[in-house]
C-alpha positions in Angstrom: 9.4 -14.4 -8.1 8.2 -13.8 -4.3 10.5 -13.3 -1.2 8.9 -13.6 1.6 10.5 -11.0 4.6 10.0 -11.8 8.4 7.8 -9.2 8.5 5.0 -11.6 6.8 6.1 -15.0 8.5 3.8 -15.5 11.6 5.7 -15.9 14.6 5.5 -18.7 17.3 5.9 -17.1 20.2 2.7 -15.9 22.1 1.9 -12.5 22.8 0.4 -12.7 26.0 0.2 -8.8 26.9 -3.7 -8.9 26.5 -4.4 -12.6 27.9 -6.4 -12.4 31.4 -4.6 -13.5 34.4 -1.3 -14.0 32.9 2.0 -12.1 34.6 4.3 -10.5 31.7 6.4 -7.3 31.5 5.2 -4.5 29.4 5.3 -5.3 25.9 7.0 -3.7 23.0 4.6 -5.2 20.1 1.5 -7.1 19.3 2.8 -10.7 17.6 0.9 -12.9 14.9 -0.4 -15.4 17.2 -3.9 -15.8 15.5 -4.8 -18.0 12.6 -5.5 -16.1 9.7 -7.3 -18.3 7.6 -9.3 -19.3 10.7 -10.8 -15.4 11.0 -13.9 -14.9 11.1 -15.5 -12.5 7.8 -18.6 -11.7 7.6 -20.9 -8.2 6.8 -22.6 -6.0 9.0 -25.1 -3.4 7.2 -25.1 -0.2 9.5 -27.9 2.1 9.5 -26.8 5.8 8.7 -30.0 7.6 9.2 -29.8 9.4 5.6 -32.0 8.6 2.7 -29.7 9.5 -0.1 -31.4 7.3 -2.6 -35.0 8.8 -1.9 -36.6 5.2 -1.6 -38.5 5.9 1.7 -36.2 4.0 3.9 -32.4 4.9 6.1 -29.6 3.6 3.8 -27.8 0.9 5.2 -23.8 0.7 4.5 -22.4 -2.3 4.4 -19.2 -2.9 6.8 -17.0 -6.5 5.6 -15.5 -7.7 8.9 -12.6 -10.1 9.1 -11.5 -10.6 12.7 -9.7 -13.3 14.9 -11.5 -16.3 15.8 -9.5 -17.4 18.8 -9.7 -13.8 20.6 -10.6 -14.8 24.3 -10.8 -10.7 24.6 -12.3 -7.9 23.0 -9.9 -7.1 20.1 -9.4 -3.2 18.4 -10.5 -2.1 14.9 -8.6 -1.2 12.0 -10.9 0.9 9.4 -10.5 1.7 5.7 -14.0 3.4 4.5 -13.8 3.9 0.7 -15.9 4.3 -2.5 -13.7 2.3 -4.6 -14.1 -1.4 -3.7 -15.9 -1.9 -6.8 -15.4 0.4 -9.1 -11.6 1.3 -9.0 -9.5 -0.6 -6.6 -7.4 0.2 -3.9 -3.5 0.0 -3.6 -0.8 0.0 -6.6 -2.3 -3.3 -7.8 -5.8 -2.1 -8.0 -7.5 -4.5 -5.8 -11.2 -5.1 -5.4 -13.6 -7.0 -2.5 -14.6 -10.4 -3.9 -17.3 -12.5 -2.1 -18.1 -16.4 -2.5 -21.7 -17.6 -3.5 -23.1 -16.7 -0.4 -21.9 -13.3 -0.4 -19.1 -13.6 2.5 -16.5 -11.3 1.8 -13.2 -13.2 0.9 -11.0 -10.8 -0.8 -9.8 -7.5 1.6 -7.8 -5.0 -0.6 -4.4 -4.6 1.1 -2.1 -5.9 3.8 -3.9 -4.6 6.6 -5.9 -7.6 7.3 -3.3 -9.8 6.4 -0.7 -8.2 8.6 -2.9 -7.1 11.6 -5.7 -9.5 12.3 -3.2 -12.1 13.1 -1.9 -9.6 15.5 -5.0 -9.2 17.5 -6.8 -6.9 15.3 -10.2 -6.5 13.6 -10.0 -5.0 9.8 -13.3 -3.3 9.0 -13.4 -1.8 5.2 -17.2 -0.1 4.8 -18.8 0.9 1.5 -19.5 4.2 1.5 -22.9 4.9 1.0 -24.0 4.4 -2.9 -21.1 2.1 -3.2 -20.5 -1.4 -4.0 -23.0 -3.2 -1.6 -24.1 -0.3 0.4 -27.5 1.6 0.0 -27.7 5.0 -0.5 -25.8 7.4 -3.0 -22.5 9.3 -2.9 -22.4 12.6 -1.6 -18.7 13.5 -2.3 -17.7 14.0 1.2 -20.8 15.4 2.6 -22.8 14.2 5.7 -23.6 10.8 4.0 -20.0 10.0 3.4 -18.8 10.8 6.7 -21.7 9.1 8.1 -20.9 6.2 6.1 -18.0 5.8 8.5 -18.9 7.7 11.5 -21.7 5.3 12.3 -20.1 2.4 12.0 -17.2 3.7 14.3 -21.1 4.3 16.7 -22.2 0.6 16.2 -18.5 -0.7 17.3 -19.0 1.3 20.2 -23.0 0.2 20.6 -24.4 3.5 19.9 -25.9 2.5 16.3 -27.7 -0.3 15.0 -26.5 -2.9 12.5 -28.0 -5.7 10.3 -27.7 -9.1 9.1 -28.7 -7.6 5.2 -28.9 -5.0 3.4 -32.9 -4.6 4.0 -34.8 -6.5 6.9 -32.6 -9.1 8.6 -31.8 -9.0 12.3 -30.1 -6.8 14.7 -26.3 -7.6 14.9 -23.9 -6.1 18.0 -19.9 -5.9 18.1 -19.6 -7.4 21.1 -16.1 -8.6 20.1 -15.0 -4.9 19.8 -13.1 -3.0 22.2 -14.6 0.3 20.4 -10.9 1.4 19.6 -11.2 2.4 16.2 -8.1 3.8 13.8 -9.1 4.7 10.1 -6.7 4.8 7.6 -6.7 5.2 3.5 -5.1 7.0 0.8 -7.0 9.8 -0.9 -11.0 9.5 -0.6 -10.6 7.1 2.0 -8.3 9.0 3.7 -10.1 12.2 2.9 -13.0 10.5 4.6 -10.9 9.3 8.0 -10.5 13.1 8.5 -14.0 14.0 8.0 -15.2 11.6 10.7 -12.5 12.9 12.8 -13.5 16.3 12.6 -16.7 15.1 14.3 -14.8 14.4 17.0 -16.6 11.2 17.7 -15.9 8.7 20.4 -14.1 6.0 19.9 -11.8 7.1 16.9 -8.4 6.6 18.4 -6.1 7.5 15.5 -6.4 8.6 12.1 -3.6 7.9 8.9 -4.8 9.8 6.2 -2.4 9.2 3.2 -2.8 11.7 0.3 -5.9 13.1 1.7 -8.3 16.1 1.3 -9.1 18.4 3.7 -11.1 20.7 2.2 -13.1 19.4 -0.9 -13.3 23.0 -2.2 -9.7 23.3 -2.3 -9.8 19.8 -4.8 -12.3 21.7 -7.1 -11.2 25.3 -6.9 -8.4 27.7 -5.9 -9.4 31.0 -4.6 -12.1 31.4 -7.1 -10.2 29.9 -9.7 -11.5 26.3 -11.1 -9.8 23.3 -12.2 -12.5 22.2 -14.7 -13.6 19.2 -13.1 -16.6 18.6 -10.7 -18.0 16.4 -7.7 -21.4 15.0 -9.3 -18.3 13.3 -11.9 -17.0 11.4 -9.3 -20.1 10.3 -7.7 -21.4 8.6 -11.0 -18.1 7.1 -11.1 -18.0 5.7 -7.9 -22.0 5.1 -8.0 -21.6 3.5 -11.7 -21.7 -0.6 -10.4 -24.3 -0.4 -7.7 -27.3 -0.9 -9.8 -31.1 -0.1 -8.3 -30.5 3.1 -6.9 -31.4 6.3 -8.8 -28.8 9.1 -7.8 -30.0 11.6 -10.2 -31.5 14.0 -7.7 -28.0 13.7 -5.4 -25.9 14.0 -8.2 -27.7 17.0 -9.4 -27.4 18.6 -6.1 -24.0 18.2 -6.5 -23.8 20.0 -10.0 -26.0 22.6 -8.7 -23.9 23.3 -5.6 -20.2 23.3 -7.3 -20.7 26.4 -9.2 -19.2 27.4 -12.3 -17.8 30.7 -10.7 -15.6 29.3 -8.2 -17.1 31.0 -5.3 -16.9 29.2 -1.9 -20.6 28.6 -1.0 -23.1 26.0 1.1 -21.4 23.1 -0.8 -18.5 23.5 -0.4 -18.6 24.6 3.5 -20.4 21.4 4.3 -17.3 19.4 3.2 -14.4 21.8 4.8 -13.0 19.7 7.5 -10.4 22.1 8.5 -12.8 24.6 9.5 -13.6 21.7 12.4 -10.2 20.7 12.9 -10.2 21.5 16.6 -12.9 19.2 17.2 -10.2 16.4 15.9 -9.5 14.1 19.7 -7.6 11.3 17.5 -4.0 11.2 17.1 -2.9 12.2 13.4 -0.1 10.2 11.6 -0.2 11.9 8.2 1.6 11.1 4.9 1.8 12.9 1.9 3.9 13.6 -1.6 5.0 17.4 -1.8 4.6 16.5 -5.7 1.0 15.5 -5.7 -0.8 16.9 -8.1 -3.7 15.0 -8.0 -4.6 16.4 -3.7 -2.4 19.1 -4.0 -0.2 19.9 -0.8 -2.5 22.8 0.4 -4.5 20.0 1.7 -2.2 18.6 4.2 -0.4 21.9 5.2 -4.0 23.4 6.6 -5.0 20.2 8.0 -2.1 19.9 9.9 -2.0 23.7 11.2 -4.9 23.3 12.7 -4.7 20.1 14.4 -4.2 20.0 18.8 -3.5 16.6 18.7 0.0 13.9 18.9 0.8 13.8 15.4 3.1 13.1 12.9 3.8 13.3 9.0 6.0 11.5 6.3 6.6 13.9 3.1 7.9 12.0 0.2 9.3 13.4 -3.3 6.7 11.6 -5.0 3.2 12.4 -6.5 -0.1 10.9 -5.4 1.4 7.7 -3.7 1.0 5.5 -0.6 4.2 5.1 1.3 3.5 1.2 1.1 4.8 1.9 -2.8 8.0 4.1 -2.1 9.2 3.2 2.3 7.4 0.1 2.8 9.5 -1.8 5.6 9.4 1.4 7.5 6.0 2.4 6.7 5.1 -0.8 7.9 6.9 -0.7 11.1 5.5 2.6 11.7 2.3 1.8 11.1 2.2 -1.4 13.1 3.8 0.6 16.1 1.8 3.5 16.1 -1.7 1.2 15.9 -0.3 -0.9 18.9 0.3 2.4 20.8 -3.0 4.1 20.1 -5.0 1.0 19.6 -3.5 -1.4 22.3 -2.2 0.7 24.7 1.3 -0.6 23.8 3.8 1.8 25.7 6.2 1.8 23.1 7.2 5.9 22.4 6.1 5.7 18.8 4.9 9.6 19.7 8.1 10.5 21.0 10.8 12.1 19.1 11.1 13.3 15.7 8.0 15.2 14.5 8.5 14.5 10.8 10.5 12.6 8.3 11.2 13.8 4.7 12.9 12.9 1.5 15.0 15.3 0.4 16.7 13.0 -2.5 15.0 9.8 -4.1 15.1 7.5 -1.1 17.3 9.5 1.1 15.2 10.6 4.1 15.8 13.0 7.0 14.0 13.3 10.3 13.0 16.7 11.1 12.0 17.6 15.4 9.3 19.7 13.7 6.9 20.4 10.7 7.1 23.1 9.7 11.1 23.3 10.6 11.5 24.9 13.8 13.7 27.4 12.7 11.6 28.8 9.6 10.6 32.5 9.5 7.8 33.9 7.8 10.1 36.1 5.1 8.7 38.7 3.1 10.0 38.7 -0.5 9.5 41.4 -2.7 10.2 41.2 -6.9 11.9 44.1 -8.2 12.2 45.6 -11.4 15.4 44.1 -13.6 14.0 40.9 -12.0 15.5 40.3 -8.5 14.0 38.9 -5.6 14.7 39.9 -2.0 13.8 41.5 1.3 14.1 45.5 0.2 11.5 47.7 -0.1 10.3 47.8 -4.1 8.9 50.3 -6.5 8.1 50.7 -10.3 5.6 48.3 -12.2 5.6 45.3 -14.5 3.1 43.8 -16.7 2.4 40.0 -18.2 0.0 39.4 -21.0 -2.5 36.4 -20.0 -2.1 33.4 -22.3 -4.3 30.3 -21.1 -2.6 28.3 -23.6 0.5 28.0 -21.9 2.0 26.7 -18.5 4.1 26.5 -15.7 6.5 24.7 -17.5 6.8 27.1 -20.2 6.8 30.2 -17.9 9.9 28.7 -16.3 12.1 27.8 -19.7 10.7 30.7 -21.9 7.8 33.0 -20.2 8.1 35.9 -23.0 5.3 38.0 -22.0 3.2 35.8 -20.4 4.8 35.5 -16.9 7.1 37.9 -14.7 10.5 36.2 -13.1 11.7 37.3 -10.1 15.3 35.6 -8.5 17.4 35.8 -5.3 20.5 35.2 -7.6 23.0 32.4 -6.6 22.5 31.2 -3.2 25.7 30.9 -1.0 24.4 28.5 1.8 21.3 26.1 1.7 17.7 27.8 1.6 14.8 25.5 3.0 11.5 26.4 2.3 8.8 24.9 4.8 5.5 25.4 5.4 2.3 27.5 3.4 3.5 30.2 1.4 1.4 33.1 0.4 1.5 35.8 -2.4 -0.3 39.3 -2.6 -0.3 41.0 -5.4 -1.8 44.4 -6.6 -2.9 43.9 -10.1 -4.8 46.2 -12.6 -6.4 44.1 -15.4 -6.8 45.5 -18.9 -10.3 43.5 -19.4 -13.1 42.7 -16.8 -11.9 39.5 -15.6 -8.2 38.0 -14.7 -6.7 35.1 -13.5 -3.6 34.7 -10.9 -1.2 31.9 -10.7 2.2 32.0 -9.1 5.0 29.4 -8.3 8.2 28.9 -6.1 11.2 27.5 -8.4 14.6 25.8 -7.3 16.6 27.0 -10.4 19.5 24.1 -10.5 20.3 20.7 -11.6 19.0 17.9 -9.8 18.0 14.4 -9.7 14.4 14.0 -8.1 11.3 11.7 -8.5 9.6 11.7 -11.7 6.0 12.7 -10.4 4.9 13.8 -13.5 5.7 9.9 -15.1 2.9 7.3 -14.8 4.2 6.0 -11.6 4.3 9.2 -10.1 7.7 8.9 -8.8 7.8 5.1 -8.7 8.4 2.1 -11.2 6.7 -0.9 -9.8 8.6 -4.4 -10.4 7.6 -7.9 -10.8 9.2 -9.3 -7.5 7.1 -9.4 -4.5 7.1 -9.5 -0.6 4.9 -10.4 1.6 3.1 -8.8 4.9 1.3 -11.0 7.1 -0.6 -14.4 6.1 -2.1 -15.3 2.8 -5.4 -17.7 1.9 -6.6 -19.0 -1.3 -8.7 -15.8 -1.6 -6.8 -13.3 -0.2 -3.2 -12.8 -0.7 -0.7 -10.8 1.5 2.0 -10.3 -1.3 2.7 -7.5 -2.9 4.9 -6.3 -6.3 8.0 -4.3 -5.2 8.2 -0.6 -6.3 11.4 1.6 -6.3 12.4 5.0 -7.5 11.8 6.4 -10.8 14.3 9.6 -10.9 14.5 12.2 -13.3 17.5 14.7 -14.2 16.1 18.1 -14.2 17.6 21.8 -14.1 14.4 23.4 -11.9 12.0 21.9 -9.7 8.7 23.8 -9.2 8.1 23.7 -5.3 5.2 25.6 -5.0 2.0 27.0 -6.9 -1.1 28.7 -6.1 -3.9 30.3 -8.7 -6.5 32.7 -8.0 -9.3 34.2 -9.5 -8.8 38.0 -9.4 -12.5 38.5 -9.2 -12.5 37.2 -5.7 -10.2 40.0 -4.3 -12.7 41.0 -2.1 -14.4 37.4 -0.8 -13.9 34.1 -1.7 -17.9 33.8 -1.3 -18.9 36.1 -3.8 -16.7 37.2 -6.7 -17.0 41.1 -7.9 -16.9 42.4 -11.2 -13.6 43.8 -12.2 -13.3 47.4 -13.8 -10.7 47.3 -16.5 -7.7 50.1 -15.6 -8.5 49.6 -11.9 -5.8 47.7 -9.3 -7.3 45.3 -7.0 -5.5 43.6 -4.2 -5.4 40.1 -3.8 -3.7 37.4 -1.6 -4.0 34.0 -1.9 -1.8 30.8 -0.9 0.3 28.8 -2.3 0.9 24.7 -1.8 2.3 23.7 1.3 5.8 22.0 0.9 9.3 21.2 2.5 12.2 21.8 0.3 15.7 22.7 0.2 17.3 25.0 -2.1 20.7 24.1 -1.9 23.9 26.4 -1.8 24.7 27.1 -5.9 20.9 27.2 -6.6 18.5 30.1 -7.2 14.9 30.7 -5.5 12.6 32.0 -8.1 8.9 34.0 -7.7 7.1 33.3 -10.9 4.1 35.4 -11.3 1.7 35.1 -14.4 -2.2 35.0 -15.5 -3.8 31.4 -16.1 -1.5 28.8 -15.6 -3.0 26.2 -18.3 -1.6 23.4 -16.8 -4.4 23.2 -13.9 -6.8 26.1 -14.1 -9.3 27.3 -16.7 -8.8 30.9 -18.6 -11.0 34.2 -17.5 -13.9 35.2 -20.3 -11.6 38.0 -21.5 -7.6 37.4 -20.8 -5.7 40.3 -21.2 -2.9 42.3 -20.0 -2.5 42.5 -16.0 -0.1 45.7 -14.4 1.5 44.7 -11.5 2.3 47.4 -8.6 5.6 46.1 -7.2 5.3 48.2 -4.2 2.5 46.2 -3.2 3.4 42.5 -4.6 5.3 40.3 -2.3 5.4 36.5 -1.1 5.2 35.5 2.5 7.6 32.6 2.5 8.3 30.4 5.4 12.5 30.1 5.3 15.1 28.6 7.1 18.3 30.5 6.1 19.6 33.7 4.8 18.2 35.6 1.3 21.1 36.9 0.0 21.1 40.6 -1.8 18.8 40.1 -4.7 20.3 39.9 -8.3 18.7 38.4 -11.5 18.3 34.9 -11.5 20.7 32.5 -13.6 19.7 31.4 -16.9 18.3 28.1 -17.6 20.7 25.8 -19.7 18.1 24.3 -21.7 18.3 21.0 -20.1 15.9 18.4 -19.5 12.7 19.6 -17.1 9.7 17.8 -15.4 6.5 18.7 -17.4 3.3 19.1 -14.6 0.0 18.6 -15.6 -3.1 18.6 -13.2 -4.6 15.7 -12.1 -8.6 14.7 -11.7 -8.7 11.4 -10.9 -9.0 10.7 -6.8 -7.1 7.2 -6.3 
């Protein structure tokens, strides 16, 4: 059943703000005045200056374009550059591109074209090199991937060459474009938006990265520890339906560069956008689920911290989910105002007001003046013998025995000898964790190899989104609503999702992993000598979470978290020097006197498993 909302119905009032010679008041929003059914639909192949498939010809990427045919002036562009338009699909309904018998694009996945083209925008969907109809090979976040989109931005600004065909053809210019581009996308697509923004390319006015990677190292590795999957596998997945190209050499480069030892090397440095965040000129509207175990939340935290531009952030309780599927009305309204401001120049004030919007409970959102919270303080918490966690100095030692067969949920409910738990005790007031935490350990391994893992845990009952479920916190219904205009080949209507909730007795709010052999350098692991103490600091995932009054905040430290990372060659016993072990946690609130943590009552909990699919 379909219900049509006002957001998807064409208005009859003309938006005259950008028509020459017409007197008007300052506009507040673009209006849907153009006929979507009459829109120009075309493909331009843009030369990106690479030869990834080694055929001796510069690679051209396919940019599928839909734009209003009646526009009397140039229009700005909303771009989504993706490797998934033929292999895996986009959005909750896994939409693919489609074409007519002449190769003209018909289906543009997602609602961006249906909603924004009638409002005076062009939508450009780019096939990354080596995918769908583009030449070349995927290089998983490298120069070819980034240039697949950057060169299209250049073409839209008259600085690159486009053609009417994949090979041969005639030159095509973008005389219809203002040159103002906003990039948007979830997961891999949002990652490319980050990468393009990090080049500082002129004409890119804003990006909207949703659940996006900021450093590919941190997608496949964590402070020397490995998650067990590698970029060559992803490359082969997205290249699978692009026949006639030989990408074996490029895939071998990915395989060899992603070394099994977990070290940070040249391959990862070339795909680390955080190091170039200072180049970003575009504004940023960022969205991420704080329970995303696919693109883990360290990605948004480190990217956000490196940006020095106008920015806003949405943080949901979901996993790897687009805000269109958990807060649809508000998200479309925000996108509309955001693109109007940064691409059309509408003075609507969207850049003002609270910087962050955070989901505290399922479907319950609060605005926050800043992220991290304005009153957060990096607080050093120290584990004490007896299981307490507080700010006072500590002494003594504690040991655990690494068991790679166990994971984080067992550590919380029944750690045994595999992990160590330290707690603040019952809180008398709410305690907010807002930002990125780090753990420093001084550890003595009994063998020549060791892994480290740490968790921050909210001990207490709650109703949360079931982020470990199949929908990662949402349930998709059968009723649809519509966002823009439809044609026979491109439907603007999407199934409505609701919150999938679960009662739990604890919530893991942040986690991190490391290889102790990288204690001195992330770029080169060093042999460990059994019986020797090593000090190492590693980050935990970024978050914004309130541990409520009556709950406790716990720090759990163990070896191999089998839910996520690979174990060492020789798992053994690890002893911590508690005087030189601590966690730096960004807190708003008061940490009470340390006390042993409350026992769990054995109720339900959320099993957490690492995910290796990037969609």
